[in-house]
Amino acid sequence: MSKAPVTRPEHVLFVHAHPDDETLASGGTIATLLERGARVTVLTATRGERGEMLTAQLAPLAGDGPRVARHRETEIAAALAALGGPSHLWLGGPGARPTDLPERRYVDSGMQWGPDGRATAAEDAPADSLTAADLGEVVDDVRAAIRSTGADAVVSYADDGGYGHPDHVRVHHAARHAARAEEVPFSMIVDPDGGDADLTVDVLPVRAKVRAAVEQYRSQVTVDPEDRADPGNLSWVMPHGVRQHAPAVEAYRYDADPEPAAPQTYAEMTGQGKATAVVVAFVLGAVTGGLGTVTHQQTVGSFPIGMVLTTLIVVGLTVGVRLVYRSRAMVAAIGIGVIVATQVLVSVGGQSSPLVLANAAGYVWTFAPAVIAALVLAWPDLSGLRSRTTSAAE
């Protein structure tokens, strides 16, 4: 039973990862909204460069990313026309990119099928892939699309991406963050039989349009012939051999948390958030540098308590920031702040300054912060491994 609000949105932005996702996951809803006079925009994140080429005619394109991309561009154009002609944007392109940034393309991250029939992360995602991109940048691009289209509702996948594809998971997080930041309602595509839907859309009346749209994706699915005795039946075979049936209804769940989620890492921050984080890190470093310069010579008996504590504070601050925010930029800002504060205080005191003496504590405080920051900056970034592990688990 539908729980839709009395007033429906006038412009809905559907955010999807690859060409064909918009049709297979929400094509009936797109066609229905268009028939009812609503404005619809489909935002596609990648061109599906790593998708299979199922027909013998298209097989030579497989593995040639640019050629696959060009072909899939023609497929999505034909499919959207069959659904009724919604507007279309590419993530990172005109209308879906902050105006002060150069345009960019996000490349298909690829996937592999797990033993349970769900997608998992590929082991060779390219450097310019969607999942390798800074999540904050992806969020900013979706926000730009919301603003440029004037969308008053955003629709994308649930947090598992529907079937586990890492690009779908990334699009979910980006669309959800963007919708919250722009204070626009966000809805997730869910299984109509799952029992958790807030809204269901009867898509049987537009089945012919959806079939015509699915048939455009000959490189990705094999559509079963129409059953004249049951024209409402629509099914297709996926590249891994599984047959899927189009549901009679498409279902959605509203985002239950209206409060914007605080970014968990530096990569998830917006551009302004990153700048603020770096400035705050520099200030923390400067405060630490000032306090350390004043106190590092303190001793308790013969124990150099000042040298030990100030060094531990620098270690804790830089390592903590790197682990929590996974940001080299913030660590560098801390290190620079410590060094700048130390040098300023020493220069103010002059050559006779008692702040940094030519003893063990003085040498440690002079060089240790820079060495610590360099070591913390140098250790490997394991966030990509974490992302793959998270995507596979979800």
GROMACS .gro file of C-alpha atoms in nm:
model
  394
    1MET     CA    1   0.000   0.000   0.000
    2SER     CA    2   0.136   0.339  -0.093
    3LYS     CA    3   0.230   0.583   0.179
    4ALA     CA    4   0.303   0.864  -0.063
    5PRO     CA    5   0.251   1.220   0.061
    6VAL     CA    6  -0.044   1.418  -0.070
    7THR     CA    7   0.179   1.653  -0.269
    8ARG     CA    8   0.409   1.480  -0.512
    9PRO     CA    9   0.739   1.626  -0.635
   10GLU     CA   10   0.737   1.815  -0.963
   11HIS     CA   11   1.093   1.730  -1.065
   12VAL     CA   12   1.256   1.400  -0.970
   13LEU     CA   13   1.628   1.330  -1.013
   14PHE     CA   14   1.713   0.961  -1.057
   15VAL     CA   15   2.080   0.893  -0.985
   16HIS     CA   16   2.222   0.574  -1.135
   17ALA     CA   17   2.565   0.422  -1.184
   18HIS     CA   18   2.564   0.291  -1.544
   19PRO     CA   19   2.351   0.300  -1.859
   20ASP     CA   20   2.068   0.041  -1.825
   21ASP     CA   21   2.040   0.078  -1.445
   22GLU     CA   22   1.781   0.351  -1.479
   23THR     CA   23   1.560   0.125  -1.693
   24LEU     CA   24   1.607  -0.206  -1.515
   25ALA     CA   25   1.567  -0.061  -1.165
   26SER     CA   26   1.325   0.229  -1.208
   27GLY     CA   27   1.215   0.248  -1.571
   28GLY     CA   28   0.847   0.196  -1.492
   29THR     CA   29   0.847   0.481  -1.241
   30ILE     CA   30   1.027   0.714  -1.481
   31ALA     CA   31   0.775   0.642  -1.757
   32THR     CA   32   0.483   0.679  -1.515
   33LEU     CA   33   0.603   1.014  -1.382
   34LEU     CA   34   0.651   1.147  -1.734
   35GLU     CA   35   0.303   1.036  -1.836
   36ARG     CA   36   0.161   1.220  -1.535
   37GLY     CA   37   0.333   1.543  -1.631
   38ALA     CA   38   0.621   1.544  -1.384
   39ARG     CA   39   0.969   1.650  -1.491
   40VAL     CA   40   1.232   1.381  -1.466
   41THR     CA   41   1.611   1.390  -1.500
   42VAL     CA   42   1.832   1.083  -1.510
   43LEU     CA   43   2.187   1.138  -1.382
   44THR     CA   44   2.428   0.863  -1.489
   45ALA     CA   45   2.762   0.834  -1.311
   46THR     CA   46   2.965   0.631  -1.563
   47ARG     CA   47   2.931   0.507  -1.918
   48GLY     CA   48   2.966   0.143  -1.820
   49GLU     CA   49   3.302   0.109  -1.991
   50ARG     CA   50   3.368  -0.232  -1.836
   51GLY     CA   51   3.034  -0.388  -1.916
   52GLU     CA   52   2.999  -0.708  -2.113
   53MET     CA   53   2.924  -0.708  -2.485
   54LEU     CA   54   2.681  -0.997  -2.522
   55THR     CA   55   2.610  -1.016  -2.894
   56ALA     CA   56   2.849  -1.148  -3.157
   57GLN     CA   57   2.823  -0.818  -3.341
   58LEU     CA   58   2.932  -0.618  -3.036
   59ALA     CA   59   3.184  -0.866  -2.894
   60PRO     CA   60   3.484  -0.695  -3.064
   61LEU     CA   61   3.417  -0.387  -2.848
   62ALA     CA   62   3.473  -0.573  -2.521
   63GLY     CA   63   3.770  -0.439  -2.326
   64ASP     CA   64   3.797  -0.123  -2.536
   65GLY     CA   65   3.667   0.129  -2.283
   66PRO     CA   66   3.625   0.432  -2.512
   67ARG     CA   67   3.443   0.231  -2.781
   68VAL     CA   68   3.221   0.060  -2.524
   69ALA     CA   69   3.141   0.402  -2.376
   70ARG     CA   70   3.039   0.544  -2.713
   71HIS     CA   71   2.815   0.246  -2.782
   72ARG     CA   72   2.648   0.259  -2.443
   73GLU     CA   73   2.586   0.630  -2.489
   74THR     CA   74   2.373   0.541  -2.792
   75GLU     CA   75   2.192   0.270  -2.594
   76ILE     CA   76   2.093   0.496  -2.308
   77ALA     CA   77   1.979   0.771  -2.545
   78ALA     CA   78   1.747   0.526  -2.721
   79ALA     CA   79   1.625   0.375  -2.393
   80LEU     CA   80   1.539   0.713  -2.241
   81ALA     CA   81   1.353   0.810  -2.555
   82ALA     CA   82   1.151   0.487  -2.525
   83LEU     CA   83   1.062   0.570  -2.164
   84GLY     CA   84   0.923   0.906  -2.266
   85GLY     CA   85   1.223   1.133  -2.296
   86PRO     CA   86   1.346   1.240  -1.951
   87SER     CA   87   1.634   1.485  -1.936
   88HIS     CA   88   1.975   1.328  -1.904
   89LEU     CA   89   2.304   1.434  -1.741
   90TRP     CA   90   2.643   1.268  -1.703
   91LEU     CA   91   2.804   1.298  -1.361
   92GLY     CA   92   3.097   1.539  -1.381
   93GLY     CA   93   2.965   1.693  -1.703
   94PRO     CA   94   2.758   2.004  -1.781
   95GLY     CA   95   2.484   2.051  -1.524
   96ALA     CA   96   2.639   1.797  -1.289
   97ARG     CA   97   2.966   1.965  -1.198
   98PRO     CA   98   3.039   2.276  -0.990
   99THR     CA   99   3.097   2.562  -1.230
  100ASP     CA  100   3.437   2.645  -1.081
  101LEU     CA  101   3.576   2.300  -1.158
  102PRO     CA  102   3.684   2.151  -1.493
  103GLU     CA  103   3.459   1.877  -1.624
  104ARG     CA  104   3.561   1.515  -1.570
  105ARG     CA  105   3.451   1.162  -1.650
  106TYR     CA  106   3.400   0.891  -1.393
  107VAL     CA  107   3.491   0.548  -1.529
  108ASP     CA  108   3.315   0.221  -1.454
  109SER     CA  109   3.489   0.056  -1.156
  110GLY     CA  110   3.411  -0.294  -1.272
  111MET     CA  111   3.292  -0.587  -1.060
  112GLN     CA  112   3.299  -0.962  -1.035
  113TRP     CA  113   3.027  -1.209  -0.948
  114GLY     CA  114   3.053  -1.366  -0.606
  115PRO     CA  115   2.958  -1.727  -0.530
  116ASP     CA  116   2.624  -1.608  -0.390
  117GLY     CA  117   2.527  -1.444  -0.719
  118ARG     CA  118   2.588  -1.091  -0.590
  119ALA     CA  119   2.842  -0.849  -0.727
  120THR     CA  120   3.166  -0.777  -0.546
  121ALA     CA  121   3.445  -0.528  -0.607
  122ALA     CA  122   3.683  -0.588  -0.896
  123GLU     CA  123   4.049  -0.627  -0.813
  124ASP     CA  124   4.165  -0.387  -1.085
  125ALA     CA  125   3.947  -0.076  -1.062
  126PRO     CA  126   4.116   0.196  -1.272
  127ALA     CA  127   4.257   0.509  -1.112
  128ASP     CA  128   3.988   0.727  -1.271
  129SER     CA  129   3.703   0.499  -1.167
  130LEU     CA  130   3.402   0.612  -0.968
  131THR     CA  131   3.503   0.421  -0.655
  132ALA     CA  132   3.858   0.560  -0.666
  133ALA     CA  133   3.728   0.918  -0.680
  134ASP     CA  134   3.706   1.139  -0.374
  135LEU     CA  135   3.355   1.087  -0.236
  136GLY     CA  136   3.333   1.455  -0.149
  137GLU     CA  137   3.390   1.541  -0.515
  138VAL     CA  138   3.119   1.297  -0.624
  139VAL     CA  139   2.879   1.446  -0.369
  140ASP     CA  140   2.953   1.797  -0.496
  141ASP     CA  141   2.872   1.686  -0.853
  142VAL     CA  142   2.538   1.537  -0.748
  143ARG     CA  143   2.462   1.854  -0.554
  144ALA     CA  144   2.535   2.055  -0.868
  145ALA     CA  145   2.286   1.837  -1.059
  146ILE     CA  146   2.019   1.893  -0.795
  147ARG     CA  147   2.068   2.268  -0.818
  148SER     CA  148   2.091   2.288  -1.198
  149THR     CA  149   1.774   2.086  -1.251
  150GLY     CA  150   1.578   2.233  -0.962
  151ALA     CA  151   1.496   1.880  -0.849
  152ASP     CA  152   1.278   1.856  -0.540
  153ALA     CA  153   1.325   1.481  -0.491
  154VAL     CA  154   1.620   1.244  -0.541
  155VAL     CA  155   1.596   0.869  -0.603
  156SER     CA  156   1.879   0.617  -0.603
  157TYR     CA  157   1.974   0.272  -0.473
  158ALA     CA  158   1.951   0.137  -0.121
  159ASP     CA  159   2.276   0.113   0.073
  160ASP     CA  160   2.363  -0.229  -0.074
  161GLY     CA  161   2.343  -0.088  -0.424
  162GLY     CA  162   2.067  -0.334  -0.514
  163TYR     CA  163   2.296  -0.628  -0.581
  164GLY     CA  164   2.632  -0.525  -0.438
  165HIS     CA  165   2.802  -0.349  -0.730
  166PRO     CA  166   3.060  -0.108  -0.578
  167ASP     CA  167   2.959   0.171  -0.816
  168HIS     CA  168   2.597   0.136  -0.701
  169VAL     CA  169   2.705   0.153  -0.337
  170ARG     CA  170   2.913   0.464  -0.407
  171VAL     CA  171   2.621   0.629  -0.591
  172HIS     CA  172   2.390   0.555  -0.297
  173HIS     CA  173   2.620   0.732  -0.053
  174ALA     CA  174   2.687   1.025  -0.285
  175ALA     CA  175   2.320   1.079  -0.371
  176ARG     CA  176   2.212   1.048  -0.009
  177HIS     CA  177   2.474   1.295   0.118
  178ALA     CA  178   2.392   1.536  -0.165
  179ALA     CA  179   2.017   1.522  -0.106
  180ARG     CA  180   2.063   1.585   0.264
  181ALA     CA  181   2.302   1.873   0.201
  182GLU     CA  182   2.056   2.032  -0.043
  183GLU     CA  183   1.763   1.956   0.193
  184VAL     CA  184   1.583   1.753  -0.072
  185PRO     CA  185   1.391   1.430   0.009
  186PHE     CA  186   1.582   1.113  -0.075
  187SER     CA  187   1.420   0.779  -0.162
  188MET     CA  188   1.583   0.439  -0.209
  189ILE     CA  189   1.488   0.170  -0.457
  190VAL     CA  190   1.388  -0.143  -0.264
  191ASP     CA  191   1.253  -0.491  -0.331
  192PRO     CA  192   0.872  -0.465  -0.369
  193ASP     CA  193   0.843  -0.798  -0.188
  194GLY     CA  194   1.068  -0.693   0.099
  195GLY     CA  195   0.794  -0.542   0.312
  196ASP     CA  196   0.979  -0.215   0.382
  197ALA     CA  197   0.845   0.007   0.106
  198ASP     CA  198   0.691   0.347   0.177
  199LEU     CA  199   0.576   0.396  -0.182
  200THR     CA  200   0.485   0.154  -0.458
  201VAL     CA  201   0.422   0.242  -0.821
  202ASP     CA  202   0.203   0.025  -1.045
  203VAL     CA  203   0.416  -0.003  -1.359
  204LEU     CA  204   0.207  -0.249  -1.562
  205PRO     CA  205   0.034   0.035  -1.753
  206VAL     CA  206   0.371   0.144  -1.895
  207ARG     CA  207   0.507  -0.208  -1.954
  208ALA     CA  208   0.534  -0.157  -2.331
  209LYS     CA  209   0.757   0.148  -2.283
  210VAL     CA  210   0.978  -0.035  -2.037
  211ARG     CA  211   1.012  -0.333  -2.271
  212ALA     CA  212   1.109  -0.103  -2.557
  213ALA     CA  213   1.368   0.062  -2.333
  214VAL     CA  214   1.518  -0.266  -2.206
  215GLU     CA  215   1.546  -0.392  -2.564
  216GLN     CA  216   1.786  -0.107  -2.641
  217TYR     CA  217   2.047  -0.261  -2.410
  218ARG     CA  218   2.142  -0.550  -2.634
  219SER     CA  219   2.500  -0.532  -2.512
  220GLN     CA  220   2.396  -0.600  -2.153
  221VAL     CA  221   2.085  -0.819  -2.140
  222THR     CA  222   1.900  -1.069  -2.356
  223VAL     CA  223   1.529  -0.989  -2.349
  224ASP     CA  224   1.288  -1.281  -2.367
  225PRO     CA  225   1.032  -1.266  -2.651
  226GLU     CA  226   0.700  -1.106  -2.570
  227ASP     CA  227   0.427  -1.346  -2.463
  228ARG     CA  228   0.121  -1.230  -2.653
  229ALA     CA  229  -0.099  -1.418  -2.409
  230ASP     CA  230   0.057  -1.226  -2.120
  231PRO     CA  231   0.188  -0.890  -2.249
  232GLY     CA  232   0.254  -0.774  -1.893
  233ASN     CA  233   0.525  -1.033  -1.852
  234LEU     CA  234   0.876  -0.898  -1.911
  235SER     CA  235   1.197  -1.087  -1.840
  236TRP     CA  236   1.559  -1.084  -1.947
  237VAL     CA  237   1.876  -1.282  -1.893
  238MET     CA  238   2.170  -1.114  -1.723
  239PRO     CA  239   2.533  -1.163  -1.837
  240HIS     CA  240   2.594  -1.419  -1.561
  241GLY     CA  241   2.300  -1.627  -1.685
  242VAL     CA  242   2.038  -1.535  -1.425
  243ARG     CA  243   1.690  -1.458  -1.557
  244GLN     CA  244   1.517  -1.158  -1.403
  245HIS     CA  245   1.150  -1.065  -1.421
  246ALA     CA  246   1.029  -0.706  -1.420
  247PRO     CA  247   0.801  -0.657  -1.117
  248ALA     CA  248   0.444  -0.539  -1.146
  249VAL     CA  249   0.527  -0.259  -0.903
  250GLU     CA  250   0.843  -0.065  -0.829
  251ALA     CA  251   0.900   0.016  -0.465
  252TYR     CA  252   1.078   0.290  -0.272
  253ARG     CA  253   1.166   0.367   0.089
  254TYR     CA  254   1.207   0.720   0.215
  255ASP     CA  255   1.525   0.821   0.393
  256ALA     CA  256   1.413   0.812   0.755
  257ASP     CA  257   1.689   1.040   0.885
  258PRO     CA  258   1.629   1.403   0.782
  259GLU     CA  259   1.948   1.529   0.945
  260PRO     CA  260   2.258   1.560   0.726
  261ALA     CA  261   2.513   1.295   0.813
  262ALA     CA  262   2.851   1.427   0.918
  263PRO     CA  263   3.124   1.307   0.682
  264GLN     CA  264   3.323   1.028   0.840
  265THR     CA  265   3.647   1.088   0.651
  266TYR     CA  266   3.829   1.372   0.475
  267ALA     CA  267   3.736   1.219   0.138
  268GLU     CA  268   3.365   1.246   0.222
  269MET     CA  269   3.385   1.619   0.302
  270THR     CA  270   3.280   1.889   0.061
  271GLY     CA  271   3.542   2.121  -0.083
  272GLN     CA  272   3.462   2.386   0.177
  273GLY     CA  273   3.471   2.124   0.451
  274LYS     CA  274   3.815   2.009   0.343
  275ALA     CA  275   3.951   2.363   0.345
  276THR     CA  276   3.811   2.415   0.694
  277ALA     CA  277   3.957   2.084   0.814
  278VAL     CA  278   4.304   2.176   0.687
  279VAL     CA  279   4.288   2.517   0.855
  280VAL     CA  280   4.174   2.362   1.184
  281ALA     CA  281   4.454   2.105   1.159
  282PHE     CA  282   4.709   2.383   1.105
  283VAL     CA  283   4.577   2.573   1.408
  284LEU     CA  284   4.597   2.257   1.621
  285GLY     CA  285   4.953   2.207   1.502
  286ALA     CA  286   5.043   2.568   1.580
  287VAL     CA  287   4.895   2.543   1.931
  288THR     CA  288   5.082   2.217   1.987
  289GLY     CA  289   5.400   2.374   1.854
  290GLY     CA  290   5.366   2.673   2.082
  291LEU     CA  291   5.298   2.468   2.394
  292GLY     CA  292   5.570   2.220   2.306
  293THR     CA  293   5.828   2.492   2.253
  294VAL     CA  294   5.752   2.641   2.592
  295THR     CA  295   5.735   2.313   2.787
  296HIS     CA  296   5.969   2.062   2.619
  297GLN     CA  297   6.263   2.147   2.850
  298GLN     CA  298   6.067   2.063   3.166
  299THR     CA  299   6.199   1.779   3.381
  300VAL     CA  300   6.087   1.587   3.688
  301GLY     CA  301   6.409   1.511   3.865
  302SER     CA  302   6.627   1.383   3.585
  303PHE     CA  303   6.334   1.256   3.374
  304PRO     CA  304   6.269   1.474   3.064
  305ILE     CA  305   5.893   1.483   3.113
  306GLY     CA  306   5.849   1.783   2.881
  307MET     CA  307   6.033   1.623   2.588
  308VAL     CA  308   5.843   1.295   2.625
  309LEU     CA  309   5.497   1.449   2.659
  310THR     CA  310   5.535   1.696   2.374
  311THR     CA  311   5.664   1.423   2.143
  312LEU     CA  312   5.378   1.192   2.240
  313ILE     CA  313   5.127   1.471   2.177
  314VAL     CA  314   5.261   1.519   1.822
  315VAL     CA  315   5.251   1.143   1.762
  316GLY     CA  316   4.898   1.112   1.898
  317LEU     CA  317   4.767   1.410   1.701
  318THR     CA  318   4.915   1.314   1.364
  319VAL     CA  319   4.846   0.941   1.391
  320GLY     CA  320   4.495   1.002   1.523
  321VAL     CA  321   4.405   1.238   1.240
  322ARG     CA  322   4.546   0.999   0.979
  323LEU     CA  323   4.352   0.703   1.121
  324VAL     CA  324   4.023   0.884   1.182
  325TYR     CA  325   4.008   1.112   0.876
  326ARG     CA  326   4.248   0.917   0.647
  327SER     CA  327   4.391   1.250   0.535
  328ARG     CA  328   4.751   1.327   0.445
  329ALA     CA  329   4.658   1.692   0.391
  330MET     CA  330   4.549   1.735   0.752
  331VAL     CA  331   4.860   1.559   0.882
  332ALA     CA  332   5.080   1.786   0.669
  333ALA     CA  333   4.893   2.090   0.804
  334ILE     CA  334   4.956   1.976   1.161
  335GLY     CA  335   5.327   1.925   1.094
  336ILE     CA  336   5.360   2.264   0.929
  337GLY     CA  337   5.172   2.428   1.216
  338VAL     CA  338   5.407   2.279   1.474
  339ILE     CA  339   5.717   2.383   1.281
  340VAL     CA  340   5.590   2.736   1.209
  341ALA     CA  341   5.493   2.800   1.571
  342THR     CA  342   5.829   2.673   1.696
  343GLN     CA  343   6.029   2.886   1.453
  344VAL     CA  344   5.824   3.198   1.524
  345LEU     CA  345   5.877   3.166   1.899
  346VAL     CA  346   6.247   3.098   1.857
  347SER     CA  347   6.291   3.394   1.620
  348VAL     CA  348   6.109   3.622   1.863
  349GLY     CA  349   6.342   3.511   2.142
  350GLY     CA  350   6.652   3.564   1.927
  351GLN     CA  351   6.979   3.375   1.942
  352SER     CA  352   6.980   3.392   2.321
  353SER     CA  353   6.631   3.241   2.344
  354PRO     CA  354   6.602   2.994   2.633
  355LEU     CA  355   6.314   2.815   2.461
  356VAL     CA  356   6.508   2.570   2.243
  357LEU     CA  357   6.845   2.485   2.390
  358ALA     CA  358   7.134   2.295   2.236
  359ASN     CA  359   7.066   1.983   2.441
  360ALA     CA  360   6.891   1.649   2.386
  361ALA     CA  361   6.543   1.787   2.450
  362GLY     CA  362   6.608   2.081   2.220
  363TYR     CA  363   6.731   1.862   1.934
  364VAL     CA  364   6.439   1.623   1.976
  365TRP     CA  365   6.185   1.904   1.970
  366THR     CA  366   6.356   2.068   1.672
  367PHE     CA  367   6.352   1.759   1.450
  368ALA     CA  368   6.102   1.507   1.592
  369PRO     CA  369   5.775   1.677   1.478
  370ALA     CA  370   5.896   1.691   1.117
  371VAL     CA  371   6.016   1.329   1.125
  372ILE     CA  372   5.692   1.209   1.288
  373ALA     CA  373   5.475   1.394   1.034
  374ALA     CA  374   5.685   1.256   0.746
  375LEU     CA  375   5.649   0.899   0.871
  376VAL     CA  376   5.274   0.934   0.921
  377LEU     CA  377   5.241   1.085   0.573
  378ALA     CA  378   5.445   0.804   0.420
  379TRP     CA  379   5.261   0.501   0.543
  380PRO     CA  380   5.038   0.328   0.285
  381ASP     CA  381   4.681   0.444   0.238
  382LEU     CA  382   4.463   0.140   0.304
  383SER     CA  383   4.130   0.316   0.241
  384GLY     CA  384   4.091   0.145  -0.098
  385LEU     CA  385   4.122  -0.195   0.068
  386ARG     CA  386   3.871  -0.085   0.328
  387SER     CA  387   3.631   0.034   0.057
  388ARG     CA  388   3.651  -0.301  -0.123
  389THR     CA  389   3.595  -0.489   0.200
  390THR     CA  390   3.298  -0.269   0.288
  391SER     CA  391   3.145  -0.301  -0.060
  392ALA     CA  392   3.178  -0.680  -0.052
  393ALA     CA  393   3.023  -0.697   0.296
  394GLU     CA  394   2.733  -0.477   0.201
   0.00000   0.00000   0.00000
